[in-house]
PDB file of C-alpha atoms in Angstrom:
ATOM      1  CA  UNK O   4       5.232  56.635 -14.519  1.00 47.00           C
ATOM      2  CA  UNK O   5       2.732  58.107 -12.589  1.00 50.00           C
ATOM      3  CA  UNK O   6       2.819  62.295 -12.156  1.00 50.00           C
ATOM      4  CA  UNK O   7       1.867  63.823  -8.843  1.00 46.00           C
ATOM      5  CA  UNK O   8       2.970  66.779  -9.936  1.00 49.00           C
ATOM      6  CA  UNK O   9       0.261  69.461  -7.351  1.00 49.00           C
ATOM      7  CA  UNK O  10       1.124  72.108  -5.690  1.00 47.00           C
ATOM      8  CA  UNK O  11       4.699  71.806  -6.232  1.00 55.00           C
ATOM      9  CA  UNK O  12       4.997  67.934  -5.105  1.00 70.00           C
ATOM     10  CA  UNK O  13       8.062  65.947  -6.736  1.00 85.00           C
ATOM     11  CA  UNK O  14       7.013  62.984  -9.524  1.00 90.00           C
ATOM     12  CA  UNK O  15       8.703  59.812  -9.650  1.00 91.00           C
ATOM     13  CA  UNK O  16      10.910  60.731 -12.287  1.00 93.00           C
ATOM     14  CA  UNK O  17      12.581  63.089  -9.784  1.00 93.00           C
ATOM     15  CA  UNK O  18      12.918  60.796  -6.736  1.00 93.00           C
ATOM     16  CA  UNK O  19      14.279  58.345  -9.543  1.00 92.00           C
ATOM     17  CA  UNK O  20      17.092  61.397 -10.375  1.00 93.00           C
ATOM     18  CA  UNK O  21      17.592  62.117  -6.835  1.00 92.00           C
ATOM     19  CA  UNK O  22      18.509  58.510  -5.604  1.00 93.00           C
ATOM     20  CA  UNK O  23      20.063  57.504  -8.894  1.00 94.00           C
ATOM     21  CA  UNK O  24      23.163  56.650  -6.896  1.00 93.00           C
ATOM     22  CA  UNK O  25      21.238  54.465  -4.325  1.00 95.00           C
ATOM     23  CA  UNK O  26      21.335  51.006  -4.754  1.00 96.00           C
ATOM     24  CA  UNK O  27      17.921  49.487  -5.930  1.00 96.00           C
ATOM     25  CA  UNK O  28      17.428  47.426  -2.549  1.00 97.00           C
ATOM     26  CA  UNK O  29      17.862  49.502   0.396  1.00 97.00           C
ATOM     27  CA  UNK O  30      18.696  47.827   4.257  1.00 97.00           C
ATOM     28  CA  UNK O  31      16.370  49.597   6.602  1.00 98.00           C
ATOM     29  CA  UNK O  32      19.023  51.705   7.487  1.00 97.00           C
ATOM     30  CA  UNK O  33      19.985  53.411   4.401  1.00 97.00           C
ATOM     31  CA  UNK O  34      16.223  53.960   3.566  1.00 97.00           C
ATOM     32  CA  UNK O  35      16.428  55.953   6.663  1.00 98.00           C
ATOM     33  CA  UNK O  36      19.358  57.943   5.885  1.00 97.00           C
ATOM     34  CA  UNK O  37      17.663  59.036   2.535  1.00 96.00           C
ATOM     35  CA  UNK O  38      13.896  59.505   4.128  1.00 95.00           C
ATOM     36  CA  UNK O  39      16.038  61.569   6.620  1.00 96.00           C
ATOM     37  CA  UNK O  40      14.767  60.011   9.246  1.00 96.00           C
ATOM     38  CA  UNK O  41      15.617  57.770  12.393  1.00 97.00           C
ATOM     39  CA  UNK O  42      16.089  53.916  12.093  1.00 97.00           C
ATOM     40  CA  UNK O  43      13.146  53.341  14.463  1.00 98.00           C
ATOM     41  CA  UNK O  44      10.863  55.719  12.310  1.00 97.00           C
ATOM     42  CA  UNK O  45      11.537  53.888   9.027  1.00 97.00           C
ATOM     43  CA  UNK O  46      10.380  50.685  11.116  1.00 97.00           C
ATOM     44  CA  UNK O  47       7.193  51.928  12.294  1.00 97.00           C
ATOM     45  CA  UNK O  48       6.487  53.041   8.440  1.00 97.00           C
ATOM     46  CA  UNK O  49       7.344  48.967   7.575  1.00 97.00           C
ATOM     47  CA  UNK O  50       5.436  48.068  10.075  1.00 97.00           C
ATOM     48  CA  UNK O  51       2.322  50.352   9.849  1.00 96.00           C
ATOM     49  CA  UNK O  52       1.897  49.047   5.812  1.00 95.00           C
ATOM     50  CA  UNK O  53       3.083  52.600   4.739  1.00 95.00           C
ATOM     51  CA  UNK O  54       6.468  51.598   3.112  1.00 97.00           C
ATOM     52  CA  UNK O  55       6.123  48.833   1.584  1.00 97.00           C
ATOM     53  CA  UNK O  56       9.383  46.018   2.073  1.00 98.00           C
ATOM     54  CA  UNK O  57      10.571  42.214   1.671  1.00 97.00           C
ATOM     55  CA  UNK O  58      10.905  40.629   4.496  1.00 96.00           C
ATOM     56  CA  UNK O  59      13.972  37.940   3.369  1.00 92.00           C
ATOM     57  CA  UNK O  60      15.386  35.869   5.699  1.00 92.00           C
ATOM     58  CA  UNK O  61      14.852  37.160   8.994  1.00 92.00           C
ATOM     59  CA  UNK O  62      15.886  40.479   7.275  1.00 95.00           C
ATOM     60  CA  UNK O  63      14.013  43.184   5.735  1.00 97.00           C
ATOM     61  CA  UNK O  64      14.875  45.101   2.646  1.00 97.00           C
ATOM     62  CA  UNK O  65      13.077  48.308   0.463  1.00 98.00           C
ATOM     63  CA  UNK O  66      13.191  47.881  -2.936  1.00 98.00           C
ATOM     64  CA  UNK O  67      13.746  51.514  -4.310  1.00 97.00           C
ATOM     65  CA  UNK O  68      10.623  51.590  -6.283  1.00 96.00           C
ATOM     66  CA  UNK O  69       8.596  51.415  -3.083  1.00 97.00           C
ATOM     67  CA  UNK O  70      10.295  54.312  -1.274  1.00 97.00           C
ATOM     68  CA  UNK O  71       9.449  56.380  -4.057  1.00 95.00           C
ATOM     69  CA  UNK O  72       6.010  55.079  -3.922  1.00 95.00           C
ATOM     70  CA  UNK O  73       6.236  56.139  -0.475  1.00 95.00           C
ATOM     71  CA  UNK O  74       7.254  60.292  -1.064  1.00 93.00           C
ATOM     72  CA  UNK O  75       4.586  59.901  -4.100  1.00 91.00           C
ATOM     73  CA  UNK O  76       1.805  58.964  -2.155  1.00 90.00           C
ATOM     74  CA  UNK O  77      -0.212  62.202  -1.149  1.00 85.00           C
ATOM     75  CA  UNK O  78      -2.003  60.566   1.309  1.00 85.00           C
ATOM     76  CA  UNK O  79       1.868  60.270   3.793  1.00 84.00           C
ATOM     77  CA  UNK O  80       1.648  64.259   3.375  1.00 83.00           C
ATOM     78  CA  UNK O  81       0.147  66.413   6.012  1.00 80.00           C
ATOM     79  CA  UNK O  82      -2.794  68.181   5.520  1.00 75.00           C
ATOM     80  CA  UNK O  83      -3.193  72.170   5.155  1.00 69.00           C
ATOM     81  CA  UNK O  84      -5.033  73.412   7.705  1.00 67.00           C
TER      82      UNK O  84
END
């Protein structure tokens, strides 16, 4: 596993503890809930390439493994000014 740990940012091995009790394929809708953020919002992040999903049947899923790929990625976080 990869360590991001600057300035304070979480590594994978504490997204993994924090969403232990999340299934390991998320509906767009619980990815949301845990990103805390709107339904719509998670699908603009699908659909802009920056979480990563399977699109399966006319429905699309998040593996677990790419939403913490998502909160690991430095490059989703805003800049200091």
């Amino acid at each position: 596993a990869k360590k991001h740990k600057k300035g304070g940012n979480m590594t994978e091995r504490d997204y993994y503890s924090m969403f232990k009790g999340a299934p390991d394929v998320l509906t767009v809708v619980e990815a949301a809930k845990l990103l805390r953020l709107g339904k719509n919002k998670t699908y603009d992040l699908i659909k802009s390439g920056s979480l990563h999903s399977i699109k399966a049947g006319g429905k699309i899923i998040v593996p677990k493994v790419c939403l913490i790929e998502f909160l690991c990625n430095e490059n989703n976080y805003q800049k200091k000014r």
